[in-house]
CSV table of N, CA, C and O in Angstrom, one decimal:
chain,number,residue,atom,x,y,z
W,1,MET,N,-41.7,-57.5,31.1
W,1,MET,CA,-42.3,-58.2,29.9
W,1,MET,C,-42.0,-57.3,28.7
W,1,MET,O,-41.6,-57.8,27.6
W,2,ARG,N,-42.2,-56.0,28.8
W,2,ARG,CA,-42.0,-55.1,27.7
W,2,ARG,C,-40.5,-55.1,27.2
W,2,ARG,O,-40.2,-55.1,26.0
W,3,ALA,N,-39.6,-55.2,28.2
W,3,ALA,CA,-38.2,-55.2,27.9
W,3,ALA,C,-37.8,-56.5,27.1
W,3,ALA,O,-37.0,-56.5,26.2
W,4,ARG,N,-38.5,-57.6,27.4
W,4,ARG,CA,-38.2,-58.9,26.7
W,4,ARG,C,-38.7,-58.8,25.2
W,4,ARG,O,-38.0,-59.3,24.3
W,5,VAL,N,-39.8,-58.1,25.0
W,5,VAL,CA,-40.3,-58.0,23.7
W,5,VAL,C,-39.4,-57.1,22.9
W,5,VAL,O,-39.1,-57.4,21.7
W,6,ILE,N,-39.0,-56.0,23.5
W,6,ILE,CA,-38.0,-55.1,22.8
W,6,ILE,C,-36.7,-55.8,22.4
W,6,ILE,O,-36.2,-55.7,21.3
W,7,SER,N,-36.2,-56.6,23.4
W,7,SER,CA,-35.0,-57.3,23.2
W,7,SER,C,-35.1,-58.3,22.1
W,7,SER,O,-34.3,-58.5,21.2
W,8,ALA,N,-36.2,-59.0,22.1
W,8,ALA,CA,-36.5,-60.0,21.0
W,8,ALA,C,-36.6,-59.3,19.7
W,8,ALA,O,-36.1,-59.8,18.6
W,9,ALA,N,-37.3,-58.2,19.6
W,9,ALA,CA,-37.5,-57.5,18.3
W,9,ALA,C,-36.1,-57.0,17.8
W,9,ALA,O,-35.9,-57.0,16.6
W,10,ILE,N,-35.2,-56.7,18.7
W,10,ILE,CA,-33.9,-56.2,18.2
W,10,ILE,C,-33.0,-57.4,17.9
W,10,ILE,O,-32.3,-57.4,16.9
W,11,LEU,N,-33.0,-58.4,18.7
W,11,LEU,CA,-32.0,-59.5,18.6
W,11,LEU,C,-32.5,-60.6,17.5
W,11,LEU,O,-31.6,-61.2,16.9
W,12,LEU,N,-33.7,-60.8,17.3
W,12,LEU,CA,-34.2,-61.8,16.4
W,12,LEU,C,-33.7,-61.6,15.0
W,12,LEU,O,-33.1,-62.5,14.4
W,13,PRO,N,-33.8,-60.4,14.4
W,13,PRO,CA,-33.2,-60.1,13.1
W,13,PRO,C,-31.7,-60.4,13.0
W,13,PRO,O,-31.2,-60.9,12.1
W,14,ALA,N,-31.0,-60.0,14.1
W,14,ALA,CA,-29.5,-60.2,14.1
W,14,ALA,C,-29.2,-61.7,14.1
W,14,ALA,O,-28.3,-62.1,13.4
W,15,VAL,N,-29.9,-62.5,14.9
W,15,VAL,CA,-29.7,-63.9,15.0
W,15,VAL,C,-30.0,-64.5,13.6
W,15,VAL,O,-29.3,-65.4,13.2
W,16,LEU,N,-31.1,-64.1,13.0
W,16,LEU,CA,-31.5,-64.7,11.7
W,16,LEU,C,-30.4,-64.4,10.7
W,16,LEU,O,-30.1,-65.2,9.8
W,17,VAL,N,-29.9,-63.2,10.7
W,17,VAL,CA,-28.8,-62.8,9.7
W,17,VAL,C,-27.6,-63.7,10.0
W,17,VAL,O,-27.0,-64.2,9.0
W,18,LEU,N,-27.2,-63.9,11.3
W,18,LEU,CA,-26.0,-64.7,11.6
W,18,LEU,C,-26.2,-66.1,11.2
W,18,LEU,O,-25.3,-66.8,10.7
W,19,CYS,N,-27.5,-66.6,11.3
W,19,CYS,CA,-27.8,-68.0,10.9
W,19,CYS,C,-27.7,-68.1,9.3
W,19,CYS,O,-27.2,-69.1,8.8
W,20,TYR,N,-28.1,-67.1,8.6
W,20,TYR,CA,-28.0,-67.1,7.2
W,20,TYR,C,-26.6,-67.0,6.7
W,20,TYR,O,-26.2,-67.7,5.8
W,21,ILE,N,-25.8,-66.1,7.4
W,21,ILE,CA,-24.4,-66.0,7.0
W,21,ILE,C,-23.6,-67.3,7.2
W,21,ILE,O,-22.8,-67.7,6.4
W,22,GLY,N,-23.8,-67.9,8.4
W,22,GLY,CA,-23.1,-69.1,8.7
W,22,GLY,C,-21.6,-68.9,9.0
W,22,GLY,O,-21.2,-67.7,9.3
W,23,GLY,N,-20.9,-69.9,8.9
W,23,GLY,CA,-19.4,-69.8,9.2
W,23,GLY,C,-19.1,-69.4,10.6
W,23,GLY,O,-19.7,-69.7,11.5
W,24,TRP,N,-18.0,-68.6,10.7
W,24,TRP,CA,-17.5,-68.1,12.0
W,24,TRP,C,-18.5,-67.2,12.7
W,24,TRP,O,-18.6,-67.3,13.9
W,25,PRO,N,-19.2,-66.3,12.0
W,25,PRO,CA,-20.2,-65.5,12.8
W,25,PRO,C,-21.3,-66.4,13.5
W,25,PRO,O,-21.6,-66.2,14.6
W,26,TYR,N,-21.7,-67.4,12.8
W,26,TYR,CA,-22.7,-68.3,13.4
W,26,TYR,C,-22.1,-69.1,14.5
W,26,TYR,O,-22.7,-69.3,15.6
W,27,ALA,N,-20.8,-69.6,14.3
W,27,ALA,CA,-20.1,-70.3,15.4
W,27,ALA,C,-20.0,-69.4,16.7
W,27,ALA,O,-20.2,-69.9,17.8
W,28,LEU,N,-19.7,-68.2,16.5
W,28,LEU,CA,-19.6,-67.3,17.6
W,28,LEU,C,-20.9,-67.1,18.3
W,28,LEU,O,-21.0,-66.9,19.5
W,29,LEU,N,-22.0,-67.0,17.5
W,29,LEU,CA,-23.3,-66.9,18.1
W,29,LEU,C,-23.6,-68.2,18.9
W,29,LEU,O,-24.2,-68.0,20.1
W,30,VAL,N,-23.3,-69.3,18.5
W,30,VAL,CA,-23.5,-70.6,19.2
W,30,VAL,C,-22.7,-70.6,20.5
W,30,VAL,O,-23.2,-71.0,21.6
W,31,VAL,N,-21.4,-70.1,20.4
W,31,VAL,CA,-20.6,-70.1,21.6
W,31,VAL,C,-21.2,-69.1,22.7
W,31,VAL,O,-21.2,-69.4,23.9
W,32,ALA,N,-21.7,-67.9,22.2
W,32,ALA,CA,-22.3,-67.0,23.1
W,32,ALA,C,-23.6,-67.6,23.7
W,32,ALA,O,-23.8,-67.4,24.9
W,33,ALA,N,-24.4,-68.2,23.0
W,33,ALA,CA,-25.6,-68.9,23.5
W,33,ALA,C,-25.2,-70.0,24.5
W,33,ALA,O,-25.9,-70.1,25.6
W,34,THR,N,-24.1,-70.7,24.2
W,34,THR,CA,-23.7,-71.7,25.2
W,34,THR,C,-23.2,-71.1,26.5
W,34,THR,O,-23.5,-71.6,27.6
W,35,ALA,N,-22.5,-70.0,26.4
W,35,ALA,CA,-22.0,-69.3,27.6
W,35,ALA,C,-23.2,-68.8,28.4
W,35,ALA,O,-23.2,-69.0,29.7
W,36,LEU,N,-24.2,-68.3,27.8
W,36,LEU,CA,-25.3,-67.8,28.5
W,36,LEU,C,-26.1,-69.0,29.2
W,36,LEU,O,-26.6,-68.9,30.3
W,37,SER,N,-26.2,-70.1,28.4
W,37,SER,CA,-27.0,-71.2,29.0
W,37,SER,C,-26.2,-71.9,30.1
W,37,SER,O,-26.8,-72.3,31.1
W,38,ALA,N,-24.8,-71.9,30.0
W,38,ALA,CA,-24.0,-72.4,31.1
W,38,ALA,C,-24.2,-71.6,32.4
W,38,ALA,O,-24.3,-72.1,33.5
W,39,ASN,N,-24.2,-70.3,32.2
W,39,ASN,CA,-24.5,-69.4,33.3
W,39,ASN,C,-25.8,-69.6,33.9
W,39,ASN,O,-26.0,-69.6,35.2
W,40,GLU,N,-26.8,-69.8,33.1
W,40,GLU,CA,-28.2,-70.0,33.6
W,40,GLU,C,-28.3,-71.4,34.4
W,40,GLU,O,-28.9,-71.5,35.4
W,41,TYR,N,-27.6,-72.4,33.8
W,41,TYR,CA,-27.6,-73.7,34.4
W,41,TYR,C,-27.0,-73.7,35.8
W,41,TYR,O,-27.5,-74.2,36.8
W,42,VAL,N,-25.9,-73.0,35.9
W,42,VAL,CA,-25.2,-72.8,37.2
W,42,VAL,C,-26.1,-72.0,38.2
W,42,VAL,O,-26.2,-72.3,39.3
W,43,GLY,N,-26.7,-71.0,37.6
W,43,GLY,CA,-27.6,-70.2,38.4
W,43,GLY,C,-28.8,-71.0,39.0
W,43,GLY,O,-29.2,-70.7,40.2
W,44,MET,N,-29.3,-71.9,38.3
W,44,MET,CA,-30.4,-72.8,38.8
W,44,MET,C,-29.9,-73.6,40.0
W,44,MET,O,-30.6,-73.7,41.0
W,45,PHE,N,-28.7,-74.1,39.9
W,45,PHE,CA,-28.1,-74.8,41.1
W,45,PHE,C,-27.9,-73.9,42.3
W,45,PHE,O,-28.2,-74.2,43.4
W,46,ARG,N,-27.4,-72.7,42.0
W,46,ARG,CA,-27.1,-71.8,43.1
W,46,ARG,C,-28.3,-71.3,43.8
W,46,ARG,O,-28.3,-71.1,45.0
W,47,ARG,N,-29.4,-71.2,43.1
W,47,ARG,CA,-30.7,-70.8,43.7
W,47,ARG,C,-31.2,-71.8,44.7
W,47,ARG,O,-31.9,-71.5,45.7
W,48,ARG,N,-30.7,-73.0,44.6
W,48,ARG,CA,-31.1,-74.1,45.5
W,48,ARG,C,-30.0,-74.4,46.5
W,48,ARG,O,-30.1,-75.3,47.3
W,49,GLY,N,-28.9,-73.5,46.5
W,49,GLY,CA,-27.9,-73.7,47.5
W,49,GLY,C,-26.7,-74.5,47.1
W,49,GLY,O,-25.9,-74.8,48.0
W,50,TYR,N,-26.7,-75.0,45.9
W,50,TYR,CA,-25.6,-75.8,45.5
W,50,TYR,C,-24.6,-75.0,44.7
W,50,TYR,O,-24.9,-73.9,44.2
W,51,THR,N,-23.3,-75.4,44.6
W,51,THR,CA,-22.3,-74.7,43.9
W,51,THR,C,-21.8,-75.5,42.7
W,51,THR,O,-21.4,-76.6,42.9
W,52,LEU,N,-21.8,-74.9,41.6
W,52,LEU,CA,-21.2,-75.5,40.4
W,52,LEU,C,-20.2,-74.4,39.9
W,52,LEU,O,-20.5,-73.2,40.0
W,53,SER,N,-19.2,-74.8,39.2
W,53,SER,CA,-18.3,-73.9,38.6
W,53,SER,C,-18.8,-73.5,37.2
W,53,SER,O,-19.0,-74.4,36.4
W,54,VAL,N,-18.9,-72.2,37.0
W,54,VAL,CA,-19.4,-71.8,35.7
W,54,VAL,C,-18.3,-72.1,34.7
W,54,VAL,O,-18.7,-72.5,33.5
W,55,VAL,N,-17.1,-72.1,35.0
W,55,VAL,CA,-16.0,-72.4,34.1
W,55,VAL,C,-16.1,-73.9,33.7
W,55,VAL,O,-16.0,-74.2,32.5
W,56,THR,N,-16.2,-74.7,34.7
W,56,THR,CA,-16.3,-76.2,34.4
W,56,THR,C,-17.5,-76.5,33.5
W,56,THR,O,-17.4,-77.2,32.5
W,57,VAL,N,-18.6,-76.0,33.9
W,57,VAL,CA,-19.8,-76.3,33.1
W,57,VAL,C,-19.7,-75.7,31.7
W,57,VAL,O,-20.1,-76.3,30.7
W,58,GLY,N,-19.2,-74.5,31.6
W,58,GLY,CA,-19.0,-73.8,30.3
W,58,GLY,C,-18.0,-74.6,29.4
W,58,GLY,O,-18.3,-74.8,28.2
W,59,LEU,N,-16.9,-75.1,30.0
W,59,LEU,CA,-16.0,-75.9,29.2
W,59,LEU,C,-16.6,-77.2,28.7
W,59,LEU,O,-16.4,-77.7,27.6
W,60,LEU,N,-17.4,-77.9,29.6
W,60,LEU,CA,-18.1,-79.1,29.2
W,60,LEU,C,-19.1,-78.8,28.0
W,60,LEU,O,-19.2,-79.6,27.1
W,61,MET,N,-19.7,-77.7,28.1
W,61,MET,CA,-20.7,-77.3,27.1
W,61,MET,C,-20.0,-77.0,25.8
W,61,MET,O,-20.4,-77.4,24.7
W,62,LEU,N,-18.8,-76.3,25.9
W,62,LEU,CA,-18.0,-76.1,24.7
W,62,LEU,C,-17.5,-77.3,24.1
W,62,LEU,O,-17.4,-77.5,22.8
W,63,LEU,N,-17.1,-78.3,24.9
W,63,LEU,CA,-16.6,-79.6,24.4
W,63,LEU,C,-17.8,-80.3,23.6
W,63,LEU,O,-17.5,-80.9,22.6
W,64,TRP,N,-19.0,-80.1,24.2
W,64,TRP,CA,-20.1,-80.7,23.5
W,64,TRP,C,-20.3,-80.1,22.1
W,64,TRP,O,-20.5,-80.8,21.1
W,65,GLU,N,-20.1,-78.8,22.0
W,65,GLU,CA,-20.2,-78.2,20.7
W,65,GLU,C,-19.1,-78.6,19.7
W,65,GLU,O,-19.3,-78.7,18.5
W,66,THR,N,-17.9,-78.8,20.3
W,66,THR,CA,-16.8,-79.2,19.4
W,66,THR,C,-17.0,-80.6,18.8
W,66,THR,O,-16.3,-80.9,17.9
W,67,SER,N,-17.8,-81.3,19.4
W,67,SER,CA,-18.1,-82.7,18.9
W,67,SER,C,-18.7,-82.6,17.5
W,67,SER,O,-18.6,-83.6,16.8
W,68,GLY,N,-19.2,-81.5,17.1
W,68,GLY,CA,-19.7,-81.3,15.8
W,68,GLY,C,-18.6,-81.3,14.7
W,68,GLY,O,-18.9,-81.5,13.6
W,69,ILE,N,-17.4,-80.9,15.2
W,69,ILE,CA,-16.3,-80.9,14.3
W,69,ILE,C,-15.9,-82.3,13.9
W,69,ILE,O,-15.4,-82.5,12.8
W,70,TRP,N,-16.0,-83.2,14.8
W,70,TRP,CA,-15.7,-84.6,14.5
W,70,TRP,C,-16.9,-85.5,14.5
W,70,TRP,O,-17.2,-86.2,15.5
W,71,PRO,N,-17.7,-85.4,13.5
W,71,PRO,CA,-19.0,-86.1,13.5
W,71,PRO,C,-18.9,-87.6,13.5
W,71,PRO,O,-19.8,-88.3,13.9
W,72,GLY,N,-17.8,-88.2,13.1
W,72,GLY,CA,-17.6,-89.6,13.2
W,72,GLY,C,-17.3,-90.2,14.5
W,72,GLY,O,-17.4,-91.4,14.7
W,73,GLN,N,-17.1,-89.3,15.5
W,73,GLN,CA,-16.8,-89.8,16.9
W,73,GLN,C,-18.0,-89.8,17.7
W,73,GLN,O,-18.4,-88.9,18.4
W,74,VAL,N,-18.7,-91.0,17.6
W,74,VAL,CA,-20.0,-91.1,18.3
W,74,VAL,C,-19.9,-91.1,19.8
W,74,VAL,O,-20.8,-90.6,20.5
W,75,TRP,N,-18.7,-91.5,20.3
W,75,TRP,CA,-18.5,-91.6,21.7
W,75,TRP,C,-18.3,-90.2,22.4
W,75,TRP,O,-18.6,-90.1,23.6
W,76,PHE,N,-17.9,-89.2,21.6
W,76,PHE,CA,-17.5,-87.9,22.2
W,76,PHE,C,-18.7,-87.2,22.8
W,76,PHE,O,-18.6,-86.8,24.0
W,77,PRO,N,-19.8,-87.0,22.1
W,77,PRO,CA,-20.9,-86.3,22.8
W,77,PRO,C,-21.4,-87.1,24.0
W,77,PRO,O,-21.8,-86.5,25.0
W,78,ALA,N,-21.4,-88.4,23.9
W,78,ALA,CA,-21.9,-89.2,25.1
W,78,ALA,C,-21.0,-89.0,26.3
W,78,ALA,O,-21.4,-89.0,27.4
W,79,LEU,N,-19.7,-89.0,26.0
W,79,LEU,CA,-18.7,-88.8,27.1
W,79,LEU,C,-18.9,-87.4,27.7
W,79,LEU,O,-18.8,-87.3,29.0
W,80,VAL,N,-19.1,-86.4,27.0
W,80,VAL,CA,-19.3,-85.0,27.5
W,80,VAL,C,-20.6,-85.0,28.3
W,80,VAL,O,-20.7,-84.4,29.4
W,81,ALA,N,-21.7,-85.6,27.8
W,81,ALA,CA,-23.0,-85.7,28.5
W,81,ALA,C,-22.8,-86.4,29.8
W,81,ALA,O,-23.3,-86.0,30.8
W,82,LEU,N,-22.0,-87.4,29.8
W,82,LEU,CA,-21.8,-88.2,31.0
W,82,LEU,C,-21.0,-87.3,32.0
W,82,LEU,O,-21.3,-87.3,33.2
W,83,GLY,N,-20.1,-86.5,31.5
W,83,GLY,CA,-19.3,-85.6,32.4
W,83,GLY,C,-20.2,-84.6,33.0
W,83,GLY,O,-20.1,-84.3,34.2
W,84,ILE,N,-21.1,-84.0,32.3
W,84,ILE,CA,-22.1,-83.0,32.8
W,84,ILE,C,-23.0,-83.7,33.8
W,84,ILE,O,-23.3,-83.1,34.9
W,85,LEU,N,-23.4,-84.9,33.6
W,85,LEU,CA,-24.3,-85.6,34.5
W,85,LEU,C,-23.6,-85.9,35.8
W,85,LEU,O,-24.1,-85.7,36.9
W,86,ILE,N,-22.3,-86.4,35.7
W,86,ILE,CA,-21.5,-86.7,36.9
W,86,ILE,C,-21.3,-85.4,37.7
W,86,ILE,O,-21.4,-85.4,38.9
W,87,LEU,N,-20.9,-84.4,37.0
W,87,LEU,CA,-20.7,-83.1,37.7
W,87,LEU,C,-21.9,-82.6,38.5
W,87,LEU,O,-21.9,-82.2,39.6
W,88,SER,N,-23.1,-82.7,37.8
W,88,SER,CA,-24.3,-82.3,38.4
W,88,SER,C,-24.7,-83.2,39.6
W,88,SER,O,-25.1,-82.7,40.7
W,89,LEU,N,-24.6,-84.5,39.4
W,89,LEU,CA,-24.9,-85.4,40.6
W,89,LEU,C,-23.9,-85.2,41.7
W,89,LEU,O,-24.3,-85.2,42.9
W,90,TRP,N,-22.7,-85.0,41.4
W,90,TRP,CA,-21.7,-84.7,42.5
W,90,TRP,C,-22.1,-83.5,43.3
W,90,TRP,O,-22.0,-83.5,44.5
W,91,GLU,N,-22.5,-82.5,42.6
W,91,GLU,CA,-22.9,-81.3,43.4
W,91,GLU,C,-24.2,-81.5,44.2
W,91,GLU,O,-24.3,-80.9,45.2
W,92,LEU,N,-25.1,-82.3,43.6
W,92,LEU,CA,-26.3,-82.5,44.4
W,92,LEU,C,-26.1,-83.4,45.6
W,92,LEU,O,-26.8,-83.2,46.6
W,93,ILE,N,-25.1,-84.3,45.5
W,93,ILE,CA,-24.8,-85.2,46.7
W,93,ILE,C,-24.0,-84.4,47.7
W,93,ILE,O,-24.2,-84.4,48.8
């Protein structure tokens, strides 16, 4: 618990600065957060005995993020979400 508080005290100001700066530093922060969340997502499946590819899940999550580059493409985020859902269901079955 103490390590989490110390980590938060150190990382929170850095994250706030990157959010304020914006641009590429913020984009890299989002990519790093996505990579960590993809790893956690795969870890949840692995704890239950299922196998998911960290690379596949990570790529799908990065595709989801790139959908922000093309905001007029309404179908793109839905397609990526469907891909993540299908991949997850495939592994569960």
